[in-house]
Amino acid sequence: MNVILITACPSGVATTFLAARGLERAAAQRGWTASVEMHGQLAPFKPVDAATIDAASLVVVAASAPVDLSRFAGKRLYQAPISEALPDPAAFLARAEAQARLHGPASSPTPALAGAPVEPKSTAGGTPRVVAVTACPTGVAHTFMAAEALTQAGKALGYPLRVETQGSVGAQDALTPEEIRAADVVILACDIEVNTSRFVGKRVFRTSTGAALKKSQATLREALDKAQVLEGAQGSAPAAAPAEKGGAAGLYKHLLTGVSFMLPMVVAGGLSIALSYVFGLEAFEDKGSLAAALMEIGNGAAFKLMVPLLAGYIAYSIADRPGIAPGMVGGYLASTLGAGFLGGIIAGFLAGYMAQSLSRYVKLPPSMEALKPILIIPLAGTLITGLVMIYVVGTPVAALMSSLTTFLKTMGTGNALLLGAVLGAMMCFDLGGPINKAAYAFGVGLLSESTYGPMAAIMAAGMVPPIGMGIASVLARNKFSKPEREAGKAAMVLGLCFISEGAIPFMAKDPLRVIPTSLLGGTLTGALSMYFGVQLMAPHGGLFVLLIPHAVNHVLAYLFAISVGSLVTGVAYALVKTGKVELPGASAPTQGKGWSKGATVG
């Protein structure tokens, strides 16, 4: 009898291999001809072909991880946890032969894991099912606004759509295995790397949160037309598309992944230092005091972990888990050598690509392949990265960082005004896009060097566009439709929280007026913040950071800079805007969750 044996475990290492070999021997003892399909890391994934499936009389699945079974429709199939196959494989096969049932045809077949040509798929009514994941570096605004935009686009086009958001508080409305299996297309609207192993075998389309937010319907149509099957073994890290891992876009995504993991440490460290100043600017020098403890937590622990986290998760974005150890060690060395966040960025990319190369090009016998991710890559990657950082990168980058921080701390008024204006313009140009995020990453990196002025200018300028749009909707009420006035109120609140994306609905509809007026106010605010010497200890929070003593040194000057820039933007846009124009997607949001058409994010 011809039989197909399939094994899969969550780690994809030892259990998958041992169960496969045990079942194969037991099948041979029973006189069966067995074809084995292992979903693991010890051997390349080789799915059984169509001829083998046609000839099989029985399909035995020992799996505790997701496996695509739709291709076995019409075959006798037995499925049980892999743990039941290990103690007595012969008894397991006997149960399989006795208890196997005919596997019914799938209502929505999933594509073959081998990446074979995919037939168009749809629900019973002919409408494709779509699931999506959204994620941005800060996990605050773009993540949820892109999710809402995709939901509204699905409603408008009549496609059942479910969105999982991976924000600052973790995954919300997480996609279930059943929803993933039933989906025809997976949209990954992510500016950072996310775990995609659960989507192996599905048609996947990658884009940014900005594209999903500004061109949601076009993104949905493009996904249905251009999505490609994600290859790899289920339960393990899939091979990323070349466009994602290389080129400027790939480098940028890796950097933002590192920044996103570093941000919580920056916030915790900066605000701990600010709280230590509540007891006096020099109170932390009194050993054993609460002020000294807060300073130790912030400056002695959190800030020292910032650069290792940045480097470690840049490497993780490139090479997955094997890159974390060499990346963090390289980042720690960058910090101790004085190379700062620039050295951490170099260490992250060096460690990531080194680990990726070791994984791809170091070939070992199948029996030793499991040693690669847990021994060979961490050891070799850490040694190579560490030696390069110590003997090649550390000294020159440390000199560069020393020159940069000295310049920033001693620059004259003219240079301060120029730097503030440039950073302010960058924050207002694309509202959460690449230029905005580059300025933000620069400010966050400087916090690790105890340079707080640029971060103050960056946050102040980033608040200007949404507050300005809210002011304009009040000053020129007759020029704004009712949905626009409601959007203006929301934008003002978002602006106070330092969520620049609140102005995106206005920019998407009227970019030729919104962008120049935002640049005008943001440039002025950034320049004023630097002129007044404002320093900000935290990288986020908007005006609510002012409630924490000493988080901002010149509070009134800071409020003045933000107010002036926002008024300039608001008045300028109120003057240049013409007529009433309905905002796209301004209808009231729907509620609910599930596969109903247009289901919104819960």
Coordinates of C-alpha atoms in Angstrom, one line a residue:
M1 CA 0.0 0.0 0.0
N2 CA 1.2 3.5 -0.9
V3 CA 1.1 5.9 2.1
I4 CA 2.1 9.5 2.6
L5 CA 3.7 10.4 6.0
I6 CA 3.7 14.1 7.0
T7 CA 5.4 15.3 10.2
A8 CA 5.5 18.9 11.6
C9 CA 6.3 20.3 15.0
P10 CA 6.4 24.0 16.2
S11 CA 10.2 24.2 16.3
G12 CA 10.7 22.2 13.1
V13 CA 13.9 20.6 14.4
A14 CA 14.2 17.3 16.4
T15 CA 10.7 16.1 16.8
T16 CA 9.8 16.5 13.2
F17 CA 12.8 14.4 12.1
L18 CA 12.5 11.7 14.7
A19 CA 8.8 11.1 14.1
A20 CA 9.4 11.0 10.3
R21 CA 12.1 8.3 10.6
G22 CA 10.2 6.3 13.2
L23 CA 7.0 6.2 11.1
E24 CA 9.0 5.4 7.9
R25 CA 10.6 2.4 9.6
A26 CA 7.2 1.2 11.0
A27 CA 5.7 1.6 7.5
A28 CA 8.5 -0.5 6.0
Q29 CA 7.9 -3.2 8.6
R30 CA 4.2 -3.3 7.5
G31 CA 5.2 -3.7 3.9
W32 CA 4.0 -0.2 2.9
T33 CA 5.6 2.1 0.4
A34 CA 6.0 5.4 2.2
S35 CA 6.6 8.9 0.9
V36 CA 7.7 11.3 3.6
E37 CA 7.1 15.0 3.8
M38 CA 8.9 16.8 6.7
H39 CA 8.1 20.4 7.7
G40 CA 11.3 21.3 9.5
Q41 CA 14.8 22.7 9.4
L42 CA 16.9 19.6 9.3
A43 CA 16.3 19.0 5.6
P44 CA 15.1 21.1 2.6
F45 CA 11.3 21.1 2.4
K46 CA 10.1 18.8 -0.4
P47 CA 6.3 18.5 -0.7
V48 CA 4.9 15.3 -2.2
D49 CA 4.1 15.7 -5.9
A50 CA 0.7 15.3 -7.5
A51 CA 1.5 11.8 -8.8
T52 CA 2.4 10.6 -5.4
I53 CA -0.8 12.0 -4.0
D54 CA -2.8 10.3 -6.7
A55 CA -1.2 6.9 -6.0
A56 CA -1.6 7.1 -2.2
S57 CA -4.1 5.0 -0.4
L58 CA -3.6 6.6 2.9
V59 CA -2.3 10.0 4.2
V60 CA -1.0 10.0 7.8
V61 CA -0.4 13.4 9.4
A62 CA 1.5 13.7 12.7
A63 CA 1.6 17.4 13.2
S64 CA 1.4 20.0 16.0
A65 CA 2.0 22.9 13.6
P66 CA -0.1 24.2 10.7
V67 CA 0.0 22.0 7.6
D68 CA -1.9 22.5 4.3
L69 CA -4.2 19.5 3.8
S70 CA -6.5 20.8 1.1
R71 CA -4.4 19.0 -1.6
F72 CA -5.5 15.7 -0.1
A73 CA -9.2 16.1 -0.8
G74 CA -10.8 12.8 -1.6
K75 CA -8.1 10.8 0.1
R76 CA -8.3 8.7 3.3
L77 CA -6.6 10.8 5.9
Y78 CA -5.7 10.4 9.6
Q79 CA -4.4 13.3 11.6
A80 CA -3.1 13.4 15.2
P81 CA -0.6 15.4 17.3
I82 CA 3.1 14.5 16.6
S83 CA 3.6 13.6 20.3
E84 CA 1.4 10.5 19.8
A85 CA 3.6 9.2 17.0
L86 CA 6.9 9.2 18.9
P87 CA 6.3 6.5 21.6
D88 CA 5.1 3.7 19.3
P89 CA 5.1 4.5 15.6
A90 CA 3.8 1.0 14.7
A91 CA 0.7 1.4 16.9
F92 CA 0.2 4.9 15.5
L93 CA 0.1 3.6 11.9
A94 CA -2.3 0.8 13.0
R95 CA -4.7 3.4 14.4
A96 CA -4.2 5.5 11.3
E97 CA -5.2 2.6 9.0
A98 CA -8.3 1.8 11.2
Q99 CA -9.5 5.3 11.9
A100 CA -8.7 7.2 8.7
R101 CA -11.6 9.0 7.1
L102 CA -12.2 10.4 3.7
H103 CA -10.9 14.0 3.6
G104 CA -13.7 16.2 2.2
P105 CA -13.0 18.8 -0.6
A106 CA -11.9 22.1 0.8
S107 CA -14.3 25.0 0.2
S108 CA -11.4 27.3 -0.3
P109 CA -8.3 25.4 -1.3
T110 CA -4.9 26.8 -0.3
P111 CA -2.0 26.9 -2.8
A112 CA 0.7 24.2 -2.8
L113 CA 3.5 24.8 -0.5
A114 CA 6.1 24.3 -3.2
G115 CA 5.2 27.5 -4.9
A116 CA 3.5 25.8 -7.8
P117 CA 1.3 27.9 -10.1
V118 CA -1.7 29.2 -8.1
E119 CA -5.2 29.0 -9.5
P120 CA -7.4 32.0 -8.8
K121 CA -9.4 31.3 -5.7
S122 CA -12.6 32.7 -4.2
T123 CA -15.3 32.1 -1.8
A124 CA -18.5 30.3 -2.7
G125 CA -19.9 33.5 -4.0
G126 CA -16.9 34.2 -6.2
T127 CA -15.5 36.9 -3.9
P128 CA -11.9 36.6 -2.8
R129 CA -11.2 36.5 1.0
V130 CA -8.4 38.8 2.2
V131 CA -6.5 39.1 5.5
A132 CA -4.0 41.7 6.3
V133 CA -1.4 42.7 8.9
T134 CA -0.4 46.3 9.6
A135 CA 2.7 47.4 11.5
C136 CA 4.8 50.6 11.8
P137 CA 7.9 51.5 13.8
T138 CA 6.2 53.3 16.6
G139 CA 3.0 51.2 16.5
V140 CA 0.8 54.1 17.3
A141 CA -0.8 55.9 14.3
H142 CA 0.1 54.4 10.9
T143 CA -0.6 50.9 12.1
F144 CA -4.2 51.6 13.0
M145 CA -5.0 54.1 10.3
A146 CA -3.8 51.8 7.6
A147 CA -5.9 49.0 9.1
E148 CA -9.0 51.2 9.0
A149 CA -8.2 52.4 5.4
L150 CA -7.9 48.8 4.2
T151 CA -11.1 47.8 6.0
Q152 CA -13.0 50.7 4.3
A153 CA -11.5 49.7 1.0
G154 CA -12.7 46.1 1.4
K155 CA -16.1 47.4 2.2
A156 CA -16.2 49.7 -0.9
L157 CA -15.0 46.9 -3.2
G158 CA -17.2 44.2 -1.6
Y159 CA -14.4 41.9 -0.4
P160 CA -14.5 40.2 3.0
L161 CA -11.4 41.5 4.8
R162 CA -9.9 41.1 8.3
V163 CA -7.0 43.1 9.6
E164 CA -4.5 42.3 12.4
T165 CA -2.7 45.3 13.9
Q166 CA 0.7 44.9 15.4
G167 CA 1.0 48.1 17.4
S168 CA 2.8 49.3 20.4
V169 CA 0.8 47.1 22.7
G170 CA 1.3 43.9 20.6
A171 CA -1.0 42.1 18.2
Q172 CA -4.7 43.1 18.3
D173 CA -7.5 41.3 16.6
A174 CA -5.0 38.5 15.8
L175 CA -5.8 36.4 12.8
T176 CA -6.9 32.9 13.6
P177 CA -5.4 29.8 11.9
E178 CA -8.9 29.2 10.4
E179 CA -9.0 32.7 8.9
I180 CA -5.5 32.3 7.5
R181 CA -6.3 29.0 5.9
A182 CA -9.5 30.4 4.3
A183 CA -7.8 33.5 3.0
D184 CA -7.0 33.8 -0.7
V185 CA -4.5 36.7 -0.2
V186 CA -2.5 38.0 2.7
I187 CA -1.6 41.7 2.7
L188 CA 1.4 42.7 4.8
A189 CA 1.3 46.5 5.1
C190 CA 4.3 46.7 7.3
D191 CA 7.2 49.2 7.7
I192 CA 9.0 46.7 10.0
E193 CA 9.8 43.0 9.8
V194 CA 7.0 40.8 11.2
N195 CA 6.9 37.0 11.6
T196 CA 5.5 35.6 8.4
S197 CA 6.0 31.8 9.1
R198 CA 2.2 31.3 9.6
F199 CA 1.6 32.5 6.0
V200 CA 3.9 30.0 4.3
G201 CA 2.1 28.6 1.3
K202 CA -0.3 31.5 1.0
R203 CA -0.3 34.2 -1.6
V204 CA 1.3 37.2 0.1
F205 CA 1.5 40.8 -1.0
R206 CA 4.0 43.2 0.7
T207 CA 3.5 47.0 0.9
S208 CA 4.0 49.8 3.3
T209 CA 1.5 51.3 5.8
G210 CA 1.7 54.6 3.9
A211 CA 0.6 53.0 0.6
A212 CA -2.2 51.1 2.3
L213 CA -3.4 54.3 4.0
K214 CA -3.2 56.7 1.0
K215 CA -4.1 54.2 -1.8
S216 CA -6.1 51.6 0.0
Q217 CA -8.3 50.4 -2.9
A218 CA -5.4 50.4 -5.3
T219 CA -3.4 48.4 -2.8
L220 CA -6.2 45.8 -2.4
R221 CA -6.5 45.4 -6.2
E222 CA -2.8 45.1 -6.7
A223 CA -2.6 42.5 -3.9
L224 CA -5.2 40.3 -5.6
D225 CA -3.4 40.7 -8.9
K226 CA 0.3 40.5 -7.9
A227 CA 0.5 38.5 -4.7
Q228 CA 3.0 35.6 -4.7
V229 CA 3.2 32.4 -2.8
L230 CA 5.4 32.6 0.2
E231 CA 7.8 29.7 0.2
G232 CA 9.4 27.9 3.1
A233 CA 8.6 25.3 5.6
Q234 CA 5.6 25.9 7.8
G235 CA 6.7 26.7 11.4
S236 CA 10.1 28.0 10.3
A237 CA 11.2 31.4 9.0
P238 CA 10.3 31.7 5.3
A239 CA 12.7 33.1 2.7
A240 CA 11.9 36.7 2.2
A241 CA 11.3 38.2 -1.2
P242 CA 14.4 39.6 -2.7
A243 CA 12.9 43.1 -2.9
E244 CA 12.3 43.0 0.8
K245 CA 15.8 42.0 1.9
G246 CA 17.9 44.0 -0.6
G247 CA 18.1 47.5 -1.9
A248 CA 17.3 50.8 -0.3
A249 CA 13.8 49.8 0.7
G250 CA 15.1 46.7 2.5
L251 CA 17.8 48.5 4.3
Y252 CA 15.3 51.2 5.4
K253 CA 12.9 48.5 6.8
H254 CA 15.7 46.8 8.7
L255 CA 16.7 50.1 10.3
L256 CA 13.1 50.9 11.3
T257 CA 12.7 47.5 12.8
G258 CA 15.7 48.1 15.1
V259 CA 14.3 51.6 16.0
S260 CA 10.9 50.2 16.8
F261 CA 12.3 47.7 19.3
M262 CA 14.6 50.4 20.8
L263 CA 11.9 52.9 21.4
P264 CA 10.4 51.5 24.6
M265 CA 13.9 51.5 26.1
V266 CA 14.4 55.1 25.1
V267 CA 11.1 56.2 26.7
A268 CA 11.7 54.3 29.9
G269 CA 15.3 55.5 30.2
G270 CA 14.6 59.2 29.3
L271 CA 11.7 59.5 31.6
S272 CA 13.5 57.8 34.5
I273 CA 16.3 60.3 34.2
A274 CA 13.7 63.1 34.1
L275 CA 12.1 61.8 37.2
S276 CA 15.4 61.8 39.0
Y277 CA 15.6 65.5 38.4
V278 CA 12.4 66.1 40.4
F279 CA 14.5 65.9 43.6
G280 CA 17.0 68.4 42.2
L281 CA 19.3 68.6 39.2
E282 CA 22.2 67.2 41.2
A283 CA 20.3 65.0 43.7
F284 CA 21.3 61.8 41.9
E285 CA 24.9 62.4 43.2
D286 CA 23.7 61.4 46.7
K287 CA 24.4 57.7 46.7
G288 CA 21.6 55.5 48.0
S289 CA 18.9 58.1 47.4
L290 CA 15.8 57.6 45.3
A291 CA 17.2 60.1 42.8
A292 CA 20.4 58.1 42.4
A293 CA 18.3 54.9 41.9
L294 CA 16.2 56.5 39.2
M295 CA 19.4 57.8 37.4
E296 CA 20.9 54.3 37.6
I297 CA 17.7 52.8 36.1
G298 CA 17.6 55.3 33.3
N299 CA 21.2 56.2 32.5
G300 CA 22.9 53.2 34.0
A301 CA 20.7 50.5 32.6
A302 CA 18.1 51.5 30.0
F303 CA 20.3 53.9 28.0
K304 CA 23.1 51.3 28.0
L305 CA 20.7 48.7 26.4
M306 CA 19.5 51.1 23.7
V307 CA 22.3 50.5 21.2
P308 CA 22.5 46.7 21.7
L309 CA 18.7 46.5 21.1
L310 CA 19.0 48.7 18.0
A311 CA 21.8 46.5 16.5
G312 CA 20.2 43.2 17.7
Y313 CA 16.9 43.8 16.0
I314 CA 18.4 45.2 12.8
A315 CA 20.2 41.9 12.6
Y316 CA 17.0 40.0 13.5
S317 CA 15.1 41.8 10.7
I318 CA 17.8 40.6 8.2
A319 CA 18.6 37.1 9.4
D320 CA 15.7 36.2 11.9
R321 CA 16.6 34.8 15.3
P322 CA 20.2 33.7 14.4
G323 CA 21.1 37.3 13.9
I324 CA 20.1 38.5 17.4
A325 CA 23.1 37.3 19.4
P326 CA 25.9 38.7 17.1
G327 CA 23.8 41.9 16.6
M328 CA 23.4 42.6 20.3
V329 CA 27.1 41.8 21.1
G330 CA 28.1 44.1 18.2
G331 CA 25.8 46.8 19.5
Y332 CA 27.2 46.5 23.1
L333 CA 30.7 46.8 21.8
A334 CA 29.7 49.9 19.8
S335 CA 28.3 51.4 23.0
T336 CA 31.4 50.6 25.1
L337 CA 33.8 51.7 22.3
G338 CA 32.0 55.1 22.1
A339 CA 30.7 54.5 18.6
G340 CA 27.2 55.2 19.7
F341 CA 24.1 54.6 17.6
L342 CA 26.0 55.0 14.4
G343 CA 28.3 52.1 15.4
G344 CA 25.2 50.2 16.5
I345 CA 23.6 50.6 13.1
I346 CA 26.8 49.3 11.4
A347 CA 27.0 46.4 13.9
G348 CA 23.4 45.5 13.2
F349 CA 23.8 45.3 9.5
L350 CA 27.2 43.6 9.7
A351 CA 25.8 40.9 12.1
G352 CA 22.6 40.5 10.2
Y353 CA 24.2 39.9 6.8
M354 CA 27.0 37.8 8.3
A355 CA 24.4 35.5 10.0
Q356 CA 22.4 35.4 6.8
S357 CA 25.4 34.4 4.7
L358 CA 26.4 31.7 7.2
S359 CA 22.9 30.3 7.1
R360 CA 22.8 30.2 3.3
Y361 CA 26.3 29.2 2.3
V362 CA 27.6 27.0 5.1
K363 CA 26.6 23.4 4.2
L364 CA 26.6 20.7 6.8
P365 CA 25.5 17.0 6.8
P366 CA 21.7 16.7 7.5
S367 CA 22.5 15.1 10.9
M368 CA 24.4 18.3 11.9
E369 CA 22.2 20.9 10.3
A370 CA 20.4 21.5 13.6
L371 CA 23.7 22.9 15.1
K372 CA 23.7 25.8 12.7
P373 CA 21.1 28.1 14.2
I374 CA 22.0 27.3 17.8
L375 CA 25.8 27.0 17.7
I376 CA 27.6 27.8 14.5
I377 CA 25.9 31.0 13.4
P378 CA 25.8 32.6 16.9
L379 CA 29.4 31.7 17.6
A380 CA 30.9 32.5 14.2
G381 CA 28.7 35.6 13.7
T382 CA 29.5 37.0 17.1
L383 CA 33.2 36.5 16.7
I384 CA 33.4 38.0 13.3
T385 CA 31.1 41.0 14.2
G386 CA 33.0 41.6 17.5
L387 CA 36.4 41.5 15.9
V388 CA 35.4 43.9 13.1
M389 CA 33.8 46.3 15.6
I390 CA 37.0 46.3 17.8
Y391 CA 39.7 46.4 15.2
V392 CA 38.0 48.2 12.2
V393 CA 34.8 50.1 12.9
G394 CA 34.9 51.1 16.6
T395 CA 37.7 53.8 16.6
P396 CA 36.8 55.8 13.5
V397 CA 33.1 55.8 14.2
A398 CA 33.7 56.8 17.8
A399 CA 35.7 59.8 16.6
L400 CA 32.9 60.7 14.2
M401 CA 30.3 60.4 17.0
S402 CA 32.4 62.5 19.3
S403 CA 32.7 65.2 16.6
L404 CA 29.0 65.1 16.0
T405 CA 27.9 65.4 19.6
T406 CA 30.5 68.1 20.3
F407 CA 29.2 70.1 17.3
L408 CA 25.5 69.7 18.4
K409 CA 26.3 70.8 22.0
T410 CA 28.5 73.8 21.0
M411 CA 26.9 75.1 17.8
G412 CA 26.1 78.7 17.5
T413 CA 22.6 80.3 17.0
G414 CA 22.8 80.2 13.2
N415 CA 23.6 76.5 13.0
A416 CA 21.0 75.7 15.6
L417 CA 18.3 77.6 13.6
L418 CA 19.4 75.8 10.4
L419 CA 19.4 72.3 12.0
G420 CA 16.0 72.9 13.6
A421 CA 14.5 74.2 10.4
V422 CA 15.8 71.2 8.4
L423 CA 14.5 68.7 11.0
G424 CA 11.2 70.5 11.2
A425 CA 10.8 70.4 7.4
M426 CA 11.6 66.7 7.3
M427 CA 9.0 65.9 9.9
C428 CA 6.3 67.8 7.9
F429 CA 7.1 66.7 4.4
D430 CA 5.6 63.3 4.2
L431 CA 3.9 62.8 7.6
G432 CA 5.2 59.4 8.7
G433 CA 6.9 58.5 5.4
P434 CA 10.6 57.8 4.8
I435 CA 11.8 61.4 5.2
N436 CA 9.8 61.9 8.4
K437 CA 11.0 58.6 9.9
A438 CA 14.6 59.4 9.0
A439 CA 14.5 62.6 11.0
Y440 CA 12.8 60.8 13.9
A441 CA 15.4 58.0 13.9
F442 CA 18.2 60.6 14.0
G443 CA 16.6 62.3 17.0
V444 CA 16.1 59.0 18.8
G445 CA 19.6 57.9 18.2
L446 CA 21.0 61.2 19.6
L447 CA 19.1 60.5 22.9
S448 CA 21.5 57.6 23.5
E449 CA 24.3 60.2 23.4
S450 CA 22.6 62.5 25.9
T451 CA 21.9 65.0 23.2
Y452 CA 18.3 66.1 23.7
G453 CA 17.8 69.3 21.6
P454 CA 17.1 67.8 18.2
M455 CA 14.5 65.4 19.6
A456 CA 12.6 68.4 21.0
A457 CA 12.6 70.2 17.6
I458 CA 11.5 66.9 15.9
M459 CA 8.5 66.3 18.2
A460 CA 7.4 69.9 18.2
A461 CA 7.5 70.1 14.4
G462 CA 5.7 66.8 14.0
M463 CA 2.8 68.1 16.0
V464 CA 2.3 71.2 13.8
P465 CA 0.5 69.7 10.7
P466 CA -2.4 68.0 12.4
I467 CA -2.9 70.9 14.9
G468 CA -2.7 73.3 12.0
M469 CA -5.4 71.4 10.0
G470 CA -7.7 71.5 13.1
I471 CA -7.1 75.3 13.5
A472 CA -7.8 75.9 9.8
S473 CA -11.1 73.9 10.0
V474 CA -12.2 76.3 12.7
L475 CA -11.0 79.5 11.2
A476 CA -12.4 78.8 7.7
R477 CA -15.4 76.8 8.7
N478 CA -17.4 77.6 5.6
K479 CA -14.6 76.2 3.4
F480 CA -14.7 72.8 5.0
S481 CA -17.4 70.1 4.6
K482 CA -18.9 68.5 7.7
P483 CA -16.7 65.4 7.4
E484 CA -13.7 67.6 7.1
R485 CA -14.6 69.6 10.1
E486 CA -15.0 66.4 12.1
A487 CA -11.6 65.2 10.8
G488 CA -10.1 68.6 11.8
K489 CA -11.2 68.0 15.4
A490 CA -9.7 64.5 15.4
A491 CA -6.5 65.8 13.8
M492 CA -6.1 68.5 16.5
V493 CA -6.3 65.8 19.3
L494 CA -3.9 63.6 17.4
G495 CA -1.5 66.5 17.0
L496 CA -1.4 67.2 20.7
C497 CA -0.4 63.5 21.1
F498 CA 2.5 63.9 18.5
I499 CA 0.7 61.8 15.9
S500 CA 1.5 63.6 12.7
E501 CA -0.6 61.2 10.7
G502 CA -3.7 63.0 11.8
A503 CA -3.1 65.4 8.9
I504 CA -2.9 62.6 6.3
P505 CA -6.6 62.7 5.2
F506 CA -6.1 66.4 4.3
M507 CA -2.8 65.9 2.6
A508 CA -4.1 63.0 0.6
K509 CA -7.0 65.1 -0.8
D510 CA -5.2 68.5 -1.2
P511 CA -1.4 67.9 -1.2
L512 CA -0.4 71.0 -3.1
R513 CA -1.8 73.2 -0.4
V514 CA -1.4 71.1 2.8
I515 CA 2.3 70.2 2.3
P516 CA 3.6 73.7 1.7
T517 CA 1.6 75.2 4.6
S518 CA 2.7 72.3 6.9
L519 CA 6.3 72.9 5.9
L520 CA 6.0 76.6 6.6
G521 CA 4.8 76.0 10.2
G522 CA 7.0 73.0 10.9
T523 CA 10.2 74.7 9.7
L524 CA 9.4 77.7 12.0
T525 CA 8.6 75.5 15.0
G526 CA 11.8 73.4 14.6
A527 CA 14.0 76.5 14.3
L528 CA 12.4 78.2 17.3
S529 CA 12.8 75.1 19.4
M530 CA 16.5 74.9 18.7
Y531 CA 16.9 78.7 19.1
F532 CA 15.4 78.5 22.6
G533 CA 17.6 75.6 23.5
V534 CA 14.7 73.3 24.4
Q535 CA 15.7 69.8 25.4
L536 CA 13.3 66.8 25.5
M537 CA 14.1 63.6 27.4
A538 CA 11.5 61.3 25.8
P539 CA 10.9 60.5 22.1
H540 CA 7.1 60.5 22.2
G541 CA 4.1 61.6 24.1
G542 CA 3.3 65.1 22.7
L543 CA 2.1 67.7 25.2
F544 CA 1.4 65.0 27.8
V545 CA 5.2 64.6 28.4
L546 CA 5.0 68.1 29.9
L547 CA 3.2 66.6 32.8
I548 CA 6.4 64.8 33.9
P549 CA 8.7 67.2 35.7
H550 CA 12.0 68.0 33.9
A551 CA 11.0 66.0 30.8
V552 CA 11.3 69.3 29.0
N553 CA 13.6 72.0 30.3
H554 CA 12.0 75.3 28.9
V555 CA 8.3 74.5 28.9
L556 CA 6.9 77.9 28.0
A557 CA 9.3 78.4 25.2
Y558 CA 8.4 75.0 23.9
L559 CA 4.7 75.7 24.0
F560 CA 5.3 79.0 22.2
A561 CA 7.3 77.3 19.4
I562 CA 4.5 74.8 18.9
S563 CA 1.7 77.4 19.0
V564 CA 3.4 79.8 16.6
G565 CA 4.1 77.0 14.0
S566 CA 0.6 75.6 14.3
L567 CA -1.0 79.0 13.9
V568 CA 1.1 79.8 10.8
T569 CA 0.0 76.5 9.2
G570 CA -3.6 76.8 10.2
V571 CA -4.0 80.4 9.1
A572 CA -2.0 79.8 5.8
Y573 CA -4.2 76.8 4.9
A574 CA -7.4 78.6 5.8
L575 CA -6.4 81.3 3.4
V576 CA -5.4 79.1 0.5
K577 CA -8.1 76.4 0.7
T578 CA -11.0 76.8 -1.7
G579 CA -14.5 75.2 -1.6
K580 CA -16.0 72.3 0.2
V581 CA -14.4 68.9 -0.7
E582 CA -15.5 65.7 0.9
L583 CA -12.7 63.6 2.4
P584 CA -12.2 60.2 1.0
G585 CA -13.6 57.4 3.2
A586 CA -15.2 59.9 5.5
S587 CA -18.3 57.8 6.2
A588 CA -18.9 56.6 9.7
P589 CA -16.8 53.6 10.6
T590 CA -18.4 50.2 10.8
Q591 CA -18.2 48.0 13.8
G592 CA -17.8 44.3 14.3
K593 CA -15.3 41.5 13.5
G594 CA -15.3 38.5 11.3
W595 CA -15.7 37.6 7.7
S596 CA -18.8 39.8 6.9
K597 CA -18.1 42.2 4.1
G598 CA -16.2 45.2 5.2
A599 CA -15.6 43.9 8.7
T600 CA -13.7 46.6 10.6
V601 CA -10.8 46.3 12.9
G602 CA -12.2 45.3 16.3

